[in-house]
Short mmCIF file of C-alpha atoms in Angstrom, two decimals:
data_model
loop_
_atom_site.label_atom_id
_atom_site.label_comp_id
_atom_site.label_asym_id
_atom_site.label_seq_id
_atom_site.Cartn_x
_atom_site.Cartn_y
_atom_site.Cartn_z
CA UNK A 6 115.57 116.54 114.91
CA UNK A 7 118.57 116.65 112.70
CA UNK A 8 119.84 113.32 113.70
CA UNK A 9 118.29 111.80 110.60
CA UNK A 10 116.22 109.54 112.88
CA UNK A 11 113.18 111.21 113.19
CA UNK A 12 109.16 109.15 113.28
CA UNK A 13 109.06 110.71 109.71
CA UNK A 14 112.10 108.82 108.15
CA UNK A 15 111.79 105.47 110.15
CA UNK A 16 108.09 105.31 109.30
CA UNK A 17 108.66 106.43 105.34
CA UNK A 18 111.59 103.24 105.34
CA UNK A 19 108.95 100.74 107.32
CA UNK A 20 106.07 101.75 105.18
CA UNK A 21 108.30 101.03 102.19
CA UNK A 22 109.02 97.66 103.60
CA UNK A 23 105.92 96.75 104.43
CA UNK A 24 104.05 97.73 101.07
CA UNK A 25 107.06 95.43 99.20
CA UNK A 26 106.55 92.32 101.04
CA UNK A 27 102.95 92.76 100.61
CA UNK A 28 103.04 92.91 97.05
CA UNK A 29 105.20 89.52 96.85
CA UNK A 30 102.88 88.05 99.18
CA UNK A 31 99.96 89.25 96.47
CA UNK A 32 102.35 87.63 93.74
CA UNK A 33 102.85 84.35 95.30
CA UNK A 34 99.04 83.99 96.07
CA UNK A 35 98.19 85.00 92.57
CA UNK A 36 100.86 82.28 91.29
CA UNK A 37 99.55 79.69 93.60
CA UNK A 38 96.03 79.88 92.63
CA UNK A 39 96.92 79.84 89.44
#
């Protein structure tokens, strides 16, 4: 597991992903109801 491609890393980098683009999702919705 010294490939640097291990669950751990890939899931750290989606979870990362996934929290940003929920936050601008949050962002857009709070602008639109605005």
């Amino acid at each position: 597991m010294a490939d640097g491609n291990t669950p751990a890393n890939t899931g750290g980098v989606a979870q990362d992903q996934l929290r940003s683009v929920v936050e601008r999702i949050e962002r857009l919705e709070e602008e639109k109801a605005a």
